[in-house]
CSV table of C-alpha atoms in Angstrom, one decimal:
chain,number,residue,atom,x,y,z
A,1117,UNK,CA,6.6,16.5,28.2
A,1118,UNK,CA,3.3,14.4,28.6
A,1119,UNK,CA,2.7,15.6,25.1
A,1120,UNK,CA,5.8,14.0,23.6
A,1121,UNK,CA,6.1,11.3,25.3
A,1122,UNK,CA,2.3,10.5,23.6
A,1123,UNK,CA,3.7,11.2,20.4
A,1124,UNK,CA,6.8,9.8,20.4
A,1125,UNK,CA,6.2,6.0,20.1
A,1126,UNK,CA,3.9,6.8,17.2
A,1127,UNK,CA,7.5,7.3,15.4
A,1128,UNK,CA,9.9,5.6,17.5
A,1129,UNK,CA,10.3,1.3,17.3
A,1130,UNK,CA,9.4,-0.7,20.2
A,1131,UNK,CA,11.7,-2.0,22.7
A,1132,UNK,CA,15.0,-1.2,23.7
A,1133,UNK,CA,16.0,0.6,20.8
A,1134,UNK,CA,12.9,2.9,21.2
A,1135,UNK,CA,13.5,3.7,24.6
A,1136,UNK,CA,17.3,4.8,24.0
A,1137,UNK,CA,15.2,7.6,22.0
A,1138,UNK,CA,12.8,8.8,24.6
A,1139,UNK,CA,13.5,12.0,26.8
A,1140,UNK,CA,15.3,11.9,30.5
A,1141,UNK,CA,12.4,12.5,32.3
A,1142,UNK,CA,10.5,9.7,29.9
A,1143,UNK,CA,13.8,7.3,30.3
A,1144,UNK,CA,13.8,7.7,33.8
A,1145,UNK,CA,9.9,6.4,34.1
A,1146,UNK,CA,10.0,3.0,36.3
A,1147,UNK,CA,10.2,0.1,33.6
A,1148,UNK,CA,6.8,-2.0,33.4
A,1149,UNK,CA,7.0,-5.9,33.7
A,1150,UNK,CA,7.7,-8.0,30.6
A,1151,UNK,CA,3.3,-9.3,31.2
A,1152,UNK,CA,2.5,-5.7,31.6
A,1153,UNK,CA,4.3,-4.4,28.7
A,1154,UNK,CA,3.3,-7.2,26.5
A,1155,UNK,CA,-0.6,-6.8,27.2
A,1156,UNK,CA,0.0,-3.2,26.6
A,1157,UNK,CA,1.4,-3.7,23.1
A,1158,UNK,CA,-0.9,-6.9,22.1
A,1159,UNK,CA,-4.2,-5.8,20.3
A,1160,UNK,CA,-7.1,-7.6,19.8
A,1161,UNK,CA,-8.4,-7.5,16.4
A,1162,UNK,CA,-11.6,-9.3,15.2
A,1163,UNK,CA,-11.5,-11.5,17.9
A,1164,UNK,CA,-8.0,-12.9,17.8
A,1165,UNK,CA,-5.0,-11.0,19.9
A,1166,UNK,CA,-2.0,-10.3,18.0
A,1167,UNK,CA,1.5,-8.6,19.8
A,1168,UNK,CA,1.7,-5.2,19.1
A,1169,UNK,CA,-0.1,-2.8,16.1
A,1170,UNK,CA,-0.2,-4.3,12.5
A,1171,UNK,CA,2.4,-2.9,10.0
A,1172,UNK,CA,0.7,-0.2,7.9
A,1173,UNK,CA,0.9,-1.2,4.3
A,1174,UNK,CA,-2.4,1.5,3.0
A,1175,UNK,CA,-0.9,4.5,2.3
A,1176,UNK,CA,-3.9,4.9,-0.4
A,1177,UNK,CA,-6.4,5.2,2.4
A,1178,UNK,CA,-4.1,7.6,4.6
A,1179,UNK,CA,-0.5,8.3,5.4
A,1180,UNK,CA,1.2,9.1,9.0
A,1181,UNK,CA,1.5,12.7,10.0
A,1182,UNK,CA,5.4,13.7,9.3
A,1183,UNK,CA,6.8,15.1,12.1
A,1184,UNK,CA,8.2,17.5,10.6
A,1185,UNK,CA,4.5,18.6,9.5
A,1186,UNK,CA,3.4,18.1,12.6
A,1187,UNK,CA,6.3,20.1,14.6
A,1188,UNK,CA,4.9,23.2,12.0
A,1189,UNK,CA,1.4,22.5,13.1
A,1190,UNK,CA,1.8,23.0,16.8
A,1191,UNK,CA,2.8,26.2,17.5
A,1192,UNK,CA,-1.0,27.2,15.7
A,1193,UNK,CA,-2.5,25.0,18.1
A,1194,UNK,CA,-0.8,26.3,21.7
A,1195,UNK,CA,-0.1,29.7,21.6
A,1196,UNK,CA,-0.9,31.4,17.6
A,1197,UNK,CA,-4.6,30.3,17.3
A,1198,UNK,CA,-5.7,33.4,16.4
A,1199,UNK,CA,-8.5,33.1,13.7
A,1200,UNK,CA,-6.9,34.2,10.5
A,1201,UNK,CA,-10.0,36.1,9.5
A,1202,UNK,CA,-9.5,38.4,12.7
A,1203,UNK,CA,-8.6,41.7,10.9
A,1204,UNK,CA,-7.6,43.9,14.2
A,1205,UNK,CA,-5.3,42.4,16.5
A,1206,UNK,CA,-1.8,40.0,16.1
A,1207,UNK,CA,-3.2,36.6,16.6
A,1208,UNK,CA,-5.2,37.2,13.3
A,1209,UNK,CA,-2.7,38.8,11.6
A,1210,UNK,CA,-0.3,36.3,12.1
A,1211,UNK,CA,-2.6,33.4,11.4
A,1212,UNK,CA,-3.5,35.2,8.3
A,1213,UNK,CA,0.3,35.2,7.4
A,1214,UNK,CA,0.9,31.4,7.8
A,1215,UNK,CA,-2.2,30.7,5.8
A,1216,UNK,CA,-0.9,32.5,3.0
A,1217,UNK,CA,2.1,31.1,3.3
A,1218,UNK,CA,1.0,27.5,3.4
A,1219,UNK,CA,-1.1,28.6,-0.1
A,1220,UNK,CA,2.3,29.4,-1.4
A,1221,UNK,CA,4.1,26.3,-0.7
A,1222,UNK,CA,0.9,24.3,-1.9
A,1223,UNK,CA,0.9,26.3,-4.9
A,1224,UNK,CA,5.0,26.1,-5.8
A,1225,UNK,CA,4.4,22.5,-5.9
A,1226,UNK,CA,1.8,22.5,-9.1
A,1227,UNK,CA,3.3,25.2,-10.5
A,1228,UNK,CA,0.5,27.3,-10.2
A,1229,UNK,CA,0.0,31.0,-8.6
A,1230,UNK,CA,-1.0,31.1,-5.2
A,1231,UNK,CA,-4.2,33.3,-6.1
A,1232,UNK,CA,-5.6,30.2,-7.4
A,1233,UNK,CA,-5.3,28.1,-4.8
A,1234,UNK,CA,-8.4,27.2,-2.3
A,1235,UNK,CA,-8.5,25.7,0.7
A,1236,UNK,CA,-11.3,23.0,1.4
A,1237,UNK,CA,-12.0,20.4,4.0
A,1238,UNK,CA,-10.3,17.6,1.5
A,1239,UNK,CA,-10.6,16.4,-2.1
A,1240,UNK,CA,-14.3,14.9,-1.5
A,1241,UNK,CA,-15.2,18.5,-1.2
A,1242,UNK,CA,-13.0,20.0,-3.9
A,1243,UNK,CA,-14.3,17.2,-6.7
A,1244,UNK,CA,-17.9,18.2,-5.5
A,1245,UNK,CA,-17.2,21.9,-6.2
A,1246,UNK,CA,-15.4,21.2,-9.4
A,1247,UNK,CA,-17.8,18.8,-10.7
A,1248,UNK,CA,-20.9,20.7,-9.6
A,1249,UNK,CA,-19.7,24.1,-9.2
A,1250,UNK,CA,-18.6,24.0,-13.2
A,1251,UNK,CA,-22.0,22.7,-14.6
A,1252,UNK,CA,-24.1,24.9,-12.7
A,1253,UNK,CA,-22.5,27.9,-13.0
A,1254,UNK,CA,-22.3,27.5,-17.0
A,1255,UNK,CA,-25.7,25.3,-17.1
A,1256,UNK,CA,-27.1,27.9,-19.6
A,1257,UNK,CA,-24.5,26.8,-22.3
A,1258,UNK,CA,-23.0,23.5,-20.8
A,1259,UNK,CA,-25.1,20.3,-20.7
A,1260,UNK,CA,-22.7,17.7,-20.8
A,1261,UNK,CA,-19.6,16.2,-18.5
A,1262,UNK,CA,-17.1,13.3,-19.9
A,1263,UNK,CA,-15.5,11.4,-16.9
A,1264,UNK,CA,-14.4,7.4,-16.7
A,1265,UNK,CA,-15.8,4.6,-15.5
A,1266,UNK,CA,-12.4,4.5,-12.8
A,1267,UNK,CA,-13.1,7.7,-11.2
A,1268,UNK,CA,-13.6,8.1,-6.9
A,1269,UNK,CA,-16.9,7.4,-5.5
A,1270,UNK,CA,-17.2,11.4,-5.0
A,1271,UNK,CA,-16.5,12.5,-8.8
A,1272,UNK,CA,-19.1,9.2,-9.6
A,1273,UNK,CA,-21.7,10.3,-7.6
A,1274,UNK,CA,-21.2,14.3,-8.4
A,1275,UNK,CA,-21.8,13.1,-11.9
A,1276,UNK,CA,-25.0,10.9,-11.1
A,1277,UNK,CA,-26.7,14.2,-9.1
A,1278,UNK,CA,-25.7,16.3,-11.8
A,1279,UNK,CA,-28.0,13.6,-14.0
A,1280,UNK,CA,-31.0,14.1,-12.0
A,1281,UNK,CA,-30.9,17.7,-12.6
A,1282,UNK,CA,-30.8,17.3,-16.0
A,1283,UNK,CA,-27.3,17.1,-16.9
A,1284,UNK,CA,-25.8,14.2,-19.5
A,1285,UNK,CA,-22.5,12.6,-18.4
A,1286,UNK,CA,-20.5,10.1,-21.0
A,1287,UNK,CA,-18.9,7.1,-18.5
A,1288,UNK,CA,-15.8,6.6,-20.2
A,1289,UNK,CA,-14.5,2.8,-20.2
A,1290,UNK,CA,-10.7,2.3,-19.7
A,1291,UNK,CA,-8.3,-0.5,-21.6
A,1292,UNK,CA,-7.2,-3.3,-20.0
A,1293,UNK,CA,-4.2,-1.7,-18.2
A,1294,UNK,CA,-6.7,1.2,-16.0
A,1295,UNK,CA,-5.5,3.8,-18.8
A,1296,UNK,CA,-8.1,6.0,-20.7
A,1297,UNK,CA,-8.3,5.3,-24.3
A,1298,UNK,CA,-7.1,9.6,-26.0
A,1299,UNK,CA,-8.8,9.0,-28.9
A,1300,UNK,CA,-12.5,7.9,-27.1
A,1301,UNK,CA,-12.0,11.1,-25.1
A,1302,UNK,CA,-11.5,13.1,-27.6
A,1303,UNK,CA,-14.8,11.6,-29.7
A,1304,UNK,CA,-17.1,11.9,-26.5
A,1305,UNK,CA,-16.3,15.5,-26.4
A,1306,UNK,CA,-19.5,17.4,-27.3
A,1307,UNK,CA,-20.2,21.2,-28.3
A,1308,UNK,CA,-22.0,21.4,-24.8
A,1309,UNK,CA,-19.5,19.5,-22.9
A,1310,UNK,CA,-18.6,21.8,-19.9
A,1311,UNK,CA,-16.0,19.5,-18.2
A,1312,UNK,CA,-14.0,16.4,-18.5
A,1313,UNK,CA,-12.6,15.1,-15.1
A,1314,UNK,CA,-9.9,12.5,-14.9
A,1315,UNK,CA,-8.2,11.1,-12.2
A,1316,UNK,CA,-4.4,11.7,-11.8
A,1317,UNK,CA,-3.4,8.3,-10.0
A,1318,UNK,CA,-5.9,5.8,-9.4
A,1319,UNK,CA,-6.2,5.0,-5.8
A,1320,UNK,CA,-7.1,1.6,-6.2
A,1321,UNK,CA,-4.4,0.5,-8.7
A,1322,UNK,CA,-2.5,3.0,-8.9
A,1323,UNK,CA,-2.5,4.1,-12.6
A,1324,UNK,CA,-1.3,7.1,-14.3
A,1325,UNK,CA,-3.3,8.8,-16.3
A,1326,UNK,CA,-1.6,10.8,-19.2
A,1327,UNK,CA,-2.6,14.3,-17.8
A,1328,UNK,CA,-0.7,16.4,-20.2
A,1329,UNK,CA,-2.0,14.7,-23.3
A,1330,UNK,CA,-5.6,15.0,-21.9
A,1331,UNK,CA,-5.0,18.5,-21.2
A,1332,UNK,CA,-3.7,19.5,-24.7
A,1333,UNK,CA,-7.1,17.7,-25.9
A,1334,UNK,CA,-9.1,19.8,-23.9
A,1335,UNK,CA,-7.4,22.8,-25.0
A,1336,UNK,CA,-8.1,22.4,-28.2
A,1337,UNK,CA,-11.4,21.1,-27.6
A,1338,UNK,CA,-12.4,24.7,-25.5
A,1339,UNK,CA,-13.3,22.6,-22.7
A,1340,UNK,CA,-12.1,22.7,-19.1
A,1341,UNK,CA,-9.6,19.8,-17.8
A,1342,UNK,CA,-10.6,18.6,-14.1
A,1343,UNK,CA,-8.5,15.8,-12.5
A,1344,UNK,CA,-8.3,14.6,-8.9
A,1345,UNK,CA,-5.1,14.3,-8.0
A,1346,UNK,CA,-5.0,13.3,-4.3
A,1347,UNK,CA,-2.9,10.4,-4.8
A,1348,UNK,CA,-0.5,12.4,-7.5
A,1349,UNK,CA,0.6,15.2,-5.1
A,1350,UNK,CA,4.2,14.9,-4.2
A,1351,UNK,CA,4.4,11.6,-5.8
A,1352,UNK,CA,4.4,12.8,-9.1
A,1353,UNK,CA,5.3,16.1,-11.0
A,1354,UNK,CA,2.5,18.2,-11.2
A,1355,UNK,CA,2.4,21.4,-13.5
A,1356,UNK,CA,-1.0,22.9,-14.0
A,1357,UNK,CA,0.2,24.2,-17.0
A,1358,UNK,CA,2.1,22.4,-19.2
A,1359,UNK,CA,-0.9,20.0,-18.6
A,1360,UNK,CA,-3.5,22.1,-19.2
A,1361,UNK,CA,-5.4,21.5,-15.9
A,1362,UNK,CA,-8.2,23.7,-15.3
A,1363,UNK,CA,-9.4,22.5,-11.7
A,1364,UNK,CA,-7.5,20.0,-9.9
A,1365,UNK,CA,-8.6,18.7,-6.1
A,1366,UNK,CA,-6.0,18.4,-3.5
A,1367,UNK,CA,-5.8,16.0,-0.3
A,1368,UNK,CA,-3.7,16.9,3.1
A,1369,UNK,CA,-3.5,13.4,4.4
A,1370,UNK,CA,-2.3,11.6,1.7
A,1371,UNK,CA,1.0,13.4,1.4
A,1372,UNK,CA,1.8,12.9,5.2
A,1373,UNK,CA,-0.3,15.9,5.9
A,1374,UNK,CA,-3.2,16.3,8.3
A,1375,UNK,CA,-6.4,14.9,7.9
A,1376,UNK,CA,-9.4,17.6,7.2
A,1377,UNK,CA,-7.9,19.9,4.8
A,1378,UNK,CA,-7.4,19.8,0.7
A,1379,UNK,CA,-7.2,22.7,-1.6
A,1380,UNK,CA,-8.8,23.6,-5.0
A,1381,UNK,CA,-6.7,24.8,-8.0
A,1382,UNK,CA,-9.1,26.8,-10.3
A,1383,UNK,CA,-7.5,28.3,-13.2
A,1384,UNK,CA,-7.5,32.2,-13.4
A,1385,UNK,CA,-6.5,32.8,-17.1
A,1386,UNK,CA,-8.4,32.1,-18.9
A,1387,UNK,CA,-10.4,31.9,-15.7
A,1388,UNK,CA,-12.3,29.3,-14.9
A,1389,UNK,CA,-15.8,30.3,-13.0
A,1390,UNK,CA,-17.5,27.6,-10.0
A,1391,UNK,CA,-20.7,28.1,-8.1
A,1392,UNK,CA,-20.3,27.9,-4.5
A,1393,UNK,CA,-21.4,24.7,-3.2
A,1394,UNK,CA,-21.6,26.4,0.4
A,1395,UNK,CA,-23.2,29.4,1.6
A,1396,UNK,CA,-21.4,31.2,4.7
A,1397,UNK,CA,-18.7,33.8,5.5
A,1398,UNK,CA,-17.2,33.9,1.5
A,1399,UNK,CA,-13.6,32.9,3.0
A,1400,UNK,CA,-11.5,32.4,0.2
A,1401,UNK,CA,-12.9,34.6,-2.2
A,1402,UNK,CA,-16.3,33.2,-1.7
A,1403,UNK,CA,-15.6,29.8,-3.3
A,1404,UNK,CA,-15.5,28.1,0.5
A,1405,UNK,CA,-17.1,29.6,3.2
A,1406,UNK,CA,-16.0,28.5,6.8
A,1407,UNK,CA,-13.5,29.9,8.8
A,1408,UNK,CA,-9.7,28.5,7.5
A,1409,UNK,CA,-7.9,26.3,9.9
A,1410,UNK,CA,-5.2,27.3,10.4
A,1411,UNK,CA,-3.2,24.7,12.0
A,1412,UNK,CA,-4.4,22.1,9.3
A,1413,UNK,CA,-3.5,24.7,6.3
A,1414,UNK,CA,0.0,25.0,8.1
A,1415,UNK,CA,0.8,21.2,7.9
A,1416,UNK,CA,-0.5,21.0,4.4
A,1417,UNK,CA,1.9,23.4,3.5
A,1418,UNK,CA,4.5,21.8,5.5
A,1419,UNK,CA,4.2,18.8,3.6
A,1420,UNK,CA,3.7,20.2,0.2
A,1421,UNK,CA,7.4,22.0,1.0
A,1422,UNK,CA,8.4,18.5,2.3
A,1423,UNK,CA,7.1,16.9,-0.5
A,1424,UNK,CA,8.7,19.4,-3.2
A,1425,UNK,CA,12.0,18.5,-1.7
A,1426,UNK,CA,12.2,15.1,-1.3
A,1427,UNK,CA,9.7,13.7,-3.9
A,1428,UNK,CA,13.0,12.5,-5.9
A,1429,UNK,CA,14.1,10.7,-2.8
A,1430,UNK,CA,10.8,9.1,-2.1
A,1431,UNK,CA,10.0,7.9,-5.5
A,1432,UNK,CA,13.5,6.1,-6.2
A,1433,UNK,CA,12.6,4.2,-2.7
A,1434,UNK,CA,9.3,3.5,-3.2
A,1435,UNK,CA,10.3,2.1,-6.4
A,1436,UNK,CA,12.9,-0.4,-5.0
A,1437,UNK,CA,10.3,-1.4,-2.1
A,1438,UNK,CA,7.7,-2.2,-4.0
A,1439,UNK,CA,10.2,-4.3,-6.8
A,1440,UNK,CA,11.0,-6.0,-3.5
A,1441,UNK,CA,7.8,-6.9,-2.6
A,1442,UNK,CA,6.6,-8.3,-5.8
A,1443,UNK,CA,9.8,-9.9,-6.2
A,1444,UNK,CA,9.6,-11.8,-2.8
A,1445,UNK,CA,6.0,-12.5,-3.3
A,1446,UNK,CA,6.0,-14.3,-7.1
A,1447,UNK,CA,9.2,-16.1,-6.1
A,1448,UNK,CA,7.2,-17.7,-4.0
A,1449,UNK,CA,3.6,-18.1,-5.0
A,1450,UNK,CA,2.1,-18.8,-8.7
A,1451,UNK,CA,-0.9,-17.6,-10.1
A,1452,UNK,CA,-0.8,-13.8,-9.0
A,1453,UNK,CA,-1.6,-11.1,-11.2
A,1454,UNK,CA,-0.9,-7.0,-11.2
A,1455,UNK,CA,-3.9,-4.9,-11.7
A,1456,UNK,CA,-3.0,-1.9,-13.8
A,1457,UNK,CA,0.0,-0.9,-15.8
A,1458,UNK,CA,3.2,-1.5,-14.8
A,1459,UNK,CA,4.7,1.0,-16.8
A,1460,UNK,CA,2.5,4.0,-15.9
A,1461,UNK,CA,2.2,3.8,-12.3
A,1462,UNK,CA,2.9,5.2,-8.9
A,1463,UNK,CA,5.3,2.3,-7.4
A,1464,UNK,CA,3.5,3.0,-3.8
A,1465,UNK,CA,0.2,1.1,-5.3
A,1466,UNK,CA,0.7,-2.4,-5.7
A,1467,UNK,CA,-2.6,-3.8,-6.6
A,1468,UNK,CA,-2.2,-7.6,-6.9
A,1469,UNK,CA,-4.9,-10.5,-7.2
A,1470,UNK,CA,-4.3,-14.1,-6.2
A,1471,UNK,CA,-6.3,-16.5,-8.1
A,1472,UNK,CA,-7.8,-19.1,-6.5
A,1473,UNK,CA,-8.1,-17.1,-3.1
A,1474,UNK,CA,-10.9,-15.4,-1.4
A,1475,UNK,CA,-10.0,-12.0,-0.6
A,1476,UNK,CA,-11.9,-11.2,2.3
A,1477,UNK,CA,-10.5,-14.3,3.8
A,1478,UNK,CA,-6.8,-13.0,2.7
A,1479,UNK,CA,-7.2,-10.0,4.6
A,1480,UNK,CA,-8.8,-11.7,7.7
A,1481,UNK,CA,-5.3,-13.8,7.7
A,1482,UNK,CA,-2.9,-11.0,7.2
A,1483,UNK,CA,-4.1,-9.4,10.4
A,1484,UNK,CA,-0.9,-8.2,11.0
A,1485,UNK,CA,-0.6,-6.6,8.2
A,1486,UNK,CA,-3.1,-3.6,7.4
A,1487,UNK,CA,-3.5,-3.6,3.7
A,1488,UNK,CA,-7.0,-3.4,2.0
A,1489,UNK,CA,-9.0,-4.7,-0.9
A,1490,UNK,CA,-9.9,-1.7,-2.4
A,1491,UNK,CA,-10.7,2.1,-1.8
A,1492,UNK,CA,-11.1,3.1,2.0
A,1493,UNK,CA,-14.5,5.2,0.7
A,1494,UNK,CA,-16.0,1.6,-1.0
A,1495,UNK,CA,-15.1,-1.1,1.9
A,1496,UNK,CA,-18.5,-1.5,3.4
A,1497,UNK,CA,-19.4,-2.9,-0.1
A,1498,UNK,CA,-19.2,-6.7,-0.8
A,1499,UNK,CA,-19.3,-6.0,-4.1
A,1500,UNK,CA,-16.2,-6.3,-6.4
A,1501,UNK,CA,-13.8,-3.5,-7.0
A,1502,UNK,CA,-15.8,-1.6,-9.6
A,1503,UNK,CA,-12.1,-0.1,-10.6
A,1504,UNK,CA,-11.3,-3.5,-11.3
A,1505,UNK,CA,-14.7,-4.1,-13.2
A,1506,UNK,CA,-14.0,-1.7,-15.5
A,1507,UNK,CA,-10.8,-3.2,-16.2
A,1508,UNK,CA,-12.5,-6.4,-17.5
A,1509,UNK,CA,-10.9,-8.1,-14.2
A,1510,UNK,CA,-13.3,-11.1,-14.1
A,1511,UNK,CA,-15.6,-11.3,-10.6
A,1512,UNK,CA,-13.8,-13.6,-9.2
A,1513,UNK,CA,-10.2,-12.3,-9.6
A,1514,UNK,CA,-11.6,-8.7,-8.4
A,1515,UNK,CA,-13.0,-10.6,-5.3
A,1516,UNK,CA,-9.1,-11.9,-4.6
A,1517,UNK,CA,-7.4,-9.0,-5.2
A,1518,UNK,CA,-5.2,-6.9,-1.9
A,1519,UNK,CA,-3.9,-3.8,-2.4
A,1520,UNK,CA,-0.2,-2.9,-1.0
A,1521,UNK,CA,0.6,0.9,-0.2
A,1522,UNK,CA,3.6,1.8,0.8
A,1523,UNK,CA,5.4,5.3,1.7
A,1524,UNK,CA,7.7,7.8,3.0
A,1525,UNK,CA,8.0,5.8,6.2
A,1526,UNK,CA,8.0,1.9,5.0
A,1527,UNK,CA,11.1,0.0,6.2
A,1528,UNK,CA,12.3,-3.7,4.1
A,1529,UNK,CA,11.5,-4.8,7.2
A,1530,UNK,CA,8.1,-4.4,7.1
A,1531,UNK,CA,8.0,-5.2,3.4
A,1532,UNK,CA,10.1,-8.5,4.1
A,1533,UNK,CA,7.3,-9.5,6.7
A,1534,UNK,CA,4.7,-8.3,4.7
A,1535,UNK,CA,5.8,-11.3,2.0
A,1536,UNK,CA,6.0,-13.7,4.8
A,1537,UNK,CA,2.9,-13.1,6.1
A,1538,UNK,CA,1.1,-13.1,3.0
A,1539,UNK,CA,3.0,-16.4,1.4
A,1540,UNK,CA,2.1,-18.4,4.0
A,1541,UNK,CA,-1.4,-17.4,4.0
A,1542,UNK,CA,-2.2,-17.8,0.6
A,1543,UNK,CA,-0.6,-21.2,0.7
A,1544,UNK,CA,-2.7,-21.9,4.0
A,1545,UNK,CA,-6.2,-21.0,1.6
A,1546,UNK,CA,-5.0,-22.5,-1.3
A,1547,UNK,CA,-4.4,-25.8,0.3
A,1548,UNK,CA,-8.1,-25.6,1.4
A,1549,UNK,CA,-9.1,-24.7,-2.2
A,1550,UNK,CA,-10.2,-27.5,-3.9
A,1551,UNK,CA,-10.5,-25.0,-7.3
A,1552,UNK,CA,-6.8,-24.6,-6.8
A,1553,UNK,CA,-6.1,-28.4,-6.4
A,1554,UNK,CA,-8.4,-28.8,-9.7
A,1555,UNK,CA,-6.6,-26.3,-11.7
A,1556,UNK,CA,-3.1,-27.6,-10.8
A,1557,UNK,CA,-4.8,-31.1,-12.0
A,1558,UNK,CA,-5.1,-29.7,-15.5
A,1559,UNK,CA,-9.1,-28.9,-15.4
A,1560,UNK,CA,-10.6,-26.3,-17.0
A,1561,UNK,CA,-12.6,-24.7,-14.3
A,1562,UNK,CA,-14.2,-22.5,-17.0
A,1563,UNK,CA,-15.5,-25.7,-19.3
A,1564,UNK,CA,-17.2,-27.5,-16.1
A,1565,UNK,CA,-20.9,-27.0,-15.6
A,1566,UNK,CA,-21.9,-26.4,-11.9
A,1567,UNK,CA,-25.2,-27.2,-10.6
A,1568,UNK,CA,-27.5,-25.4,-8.3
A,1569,UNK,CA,-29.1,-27.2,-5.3
C-alpha cells in the first residue's frame, strides 16, 4: 500500500480530484493543512519557489513510465527476479521466458524476427556497437562511414574515434528543412564504404528522414543502412525491411518505457556481422555481455506492445496538440520561426525560435514549464544547437530557439498554459530588447556596424 500510494500521485492530479482516486486506507490518511500542503507541493527552482512541479513539455529528453509498463515490470522486481541466465531452477526459467517474450513484442513492432533483436543498456550503447562494431569487424575491406552533420552526440563521436584509428568518415550537410539531400548520399558512397548511419527522427527538431529511400540506396549500393531510431519507435511505422535497415538502435525510455534498457536490430540475412564492443558473459549471443535485466526488458516490451496498439491513437493527438500550440503561440507573438520541416515530422517535436529573444533567458522564465533548448546529451554546452547549425539557422536564432515535446500523457491543459506562460514571457524580454524595438522601427539590424569597446 506504501508502494502505491508513492506512485500514485506521479499519475493522479493534485487536489481534490486526486484524492477521490487514492485507496481507502490512503483516503482515510488525516488531511494536512492548506500551509502544509502547499509547502509540500511548492518547489524551489534556481532560486525562485514556484507551487507545485513544472508541466513536462520534453518528451525528447525522456517520457513518464506508463503504468501499464510499469504494472508489467513489478512482478520481476518482488517475487520473479530470478536471473534469466539461471539454467536449473524456475526463477531462471521463468525470467528467461519474459525476456523472450519482451524480444518478441520489441521485434513485432519493426517487423523484424525476434532472433535479431539485442538487448543493450539504451541506444548510446547500441549506436556505439553499430557504428564501431561494423567498421572493425570488416576493417580489412571497409575504410569508410557516411553519416550527417544532424546526427546524436554518440553516432558523432563514434565516428570521430573511428577517425583516429584510421577510419575516413564523410559528414553529410542537410538542406534547409533538417532533411538529407538522396542524391549527396548516394555520391559520398565509396567502394570501401562499410556503413551509412542516419537518424530516424531528429531529437532536436524532430525531422523525418526518408528511411526507405535511404535504404533502397544502400541496397543497391552493397552497403549496410544504420539509423537511430530512438525517437521513431512507436511514433512512426517502422519496418526493417521494406526500408532496408541493416542495424537500427532502440531506446526504452523514450516510448514510455524504463530508463536503462535499448535493443539492437542487426540484420540476419544477409547477415550483418559486429565486433563486440564488451567483453563478459556473451549474453545475447555474444554481441552484449552483462546479465539481462529482466524487469527493464519486461517494460520495454510492455511498451513496445503498448505502443504497437495505440500508436494510431497517439499520433492523431499529438498532431492536434501540437497544431494547438503553435496556433496559440503565433496568434499571439510575431517573429517566430519552426526549425525543421513541417511536412516531414513527428508532431511531438516542436522546435520553435523567437527572434529577438535570448533563449537561456526564455527558459529561466518558463520555469514552470520544463521544456529545453536542445538535446538533453548537449545542454552543458553554451554553444548553439549544432543541429540547428547545420541547418544554416543563423547564431543568433539557434541561441533563441525552445524545443516543445509533447506525448502520450500531455493534456490542452498543459498545452494552453504552456502558451500563456511562454507569450507573456517573450513579451516580458522583448520589451527589454532594444534589437526588437529597432527592428519594429524599420532598421536593418544586419546593415548597422557595431563597435567593440
Amino acid at each position: 500500500m506504501a508502494l502505491s500510494r508513492r506512485l500514485l500521485p506521479l499519475f493522479l492530479r493534485r487536489g481534490a480530484g486526486a484524492r477521490a482516486h487514492l485507496s481507502t486506507a490512503a483516503a482515510a490518511a488525516p488531511a494536512a493543512s492548506a500551509s502544509e500542503e502547499e509547502d509540500e507541493q511548492s518547489v524551489i527552482v534556481k532560486g525562485v519557489r514556484i507551487s507545485g512541479r513544472p508541466l513536462y513539455m520534453d518528451m525528447q529528453a525522456t517520457t513518464p513510465v506508463d503504468p501499464r509498463v510499469l504494472d508489467a515490470m513489478l512482478p520481476f522486481y518482488l517475487s520473479r527476479y530470478g536471473n534469466p541466465h539461471s539454467r536449473t531452477h524456475l526463477y531462471g526459467w521463468e525470467s528467461d521466458a519474459a525476456v523472450e517474450a519482451a524480444r518478441a513484442r520489441v521485434a513485432a513492432l519493426v517487423g523484424a524476427d525476434p532472433r535479431e533483436i539485442f538487448f543493450t543498456s539504451g541506444a548510446t550503447e547500441c549506436n556505439n556497437i553499430a557504428v564501431k562494431g561494423v567498421m572493425r569487424f570488416y576493417r580489412d575491406r571497409r575504410r569508410h562511414v557516411v553519416t550527417t552533420q544532424t546526427e546524436h552526440k554518440c553516432v558523432l563521436d563514434s565516428c570521430r574515434y573511428l577517425q583516429q584509428e584510421g577510419f575516413e568518415v564523410t559528414y553529410l550537410p542537410v538542406r534547409g528543412d533538417g532533411l538529407v539531400d538522396l542524391a549527396q548520399l548516394e555520391d559520398a558512397i565509396r567502394p570501401d564504404t562499410g556503413l551509412v548511419s542516419v537518424m530516424a527522427v531528429n531529437n532536436e527538431i524532430g525531422v523525418v528522414q526518408p528511411l526507405e529511400e535511404i535504404g533502397r540506396i544502400c541496397k543497391e549500393k552493397g552497403v549496410p543502412f544504420h539509423t537511430d531510431a530512438a525517437q521513431a519507435l512507436g511514433k512512426i511505422p517502422i519496418d526493417v525491411n521494406r526500408m532496408g535497415i541493416g542495424l537500427m538502435s532502440l531506446s526504452g525510455h523514450k516510448i514510455y518505457g524504463p530508463k536503462g534498457v535499448g535493443a539492437l536490430y542487426l540484420r540476419r540475412r544477409p547477415r550483418i556481422r559486429v565486433e563486440p564492443q564488451m567483453s563478459g558473459g556473451g549474453q545475447e549471443r555474444g554481441i552484449r555481455s552483462g546479465t539481462v535485466p529482466t524487469p527493464l526488458v519486461v517494460g520495454f516490451g510492455a511498451a513496445c506492445e503498448i505502443a504497437a496498439q495505440e500508436m494510431d491513437y497517439d499520433h492523431r493527438r499529438v498532431s492536434a496538440l501540437q497544431q494547438r500550440l503553435l496556433d496559440g503561440i503565433r496568434a499571439q507573438v510575431d517573429e517566430v520561426v519552426i526549425n525543421g520541416s513541417m511536412e516531414h515530422r513527428y508532431p511531438g517535436n516542436l522546435n520553435l525560435s523567437f527572434a529577438y529573444v535570448e533563449g537561456e533567458s526564455l527558459l529561466m522564465g518558463l520555469k514552470e514549464v520544463a521544456v529545453s533548448s536542445g538535446s538533453a546529451c548537449t545542454s552543458a554546452s553554451l554553444e548553439p544547437s549544432y543541429v540547428l547549425r547545420a541547418l544554416g539557422v543563423e547564431e543568433d536564432m539557434a541561441h533563441t530557439s525552445i524545443r516543445f515535446g509533447m506525448g502520450r500523457f500531455t493534456t490542452e491543459e498543459e498545452v494552453d498554459r504552456a502558451i500563456e506562460l511562454t507569450v507573456h514571457q517573450v513579451k516580458k524580454l522583448r520589451d527589454m530588447s532594444p534589437l526588437y524595438e529597432m527592428a519594429k522601427a524599420g532598421i536593418d539590424l544586419k546593415s548597422i556596424e557595431w563597435s567593440q569597446h
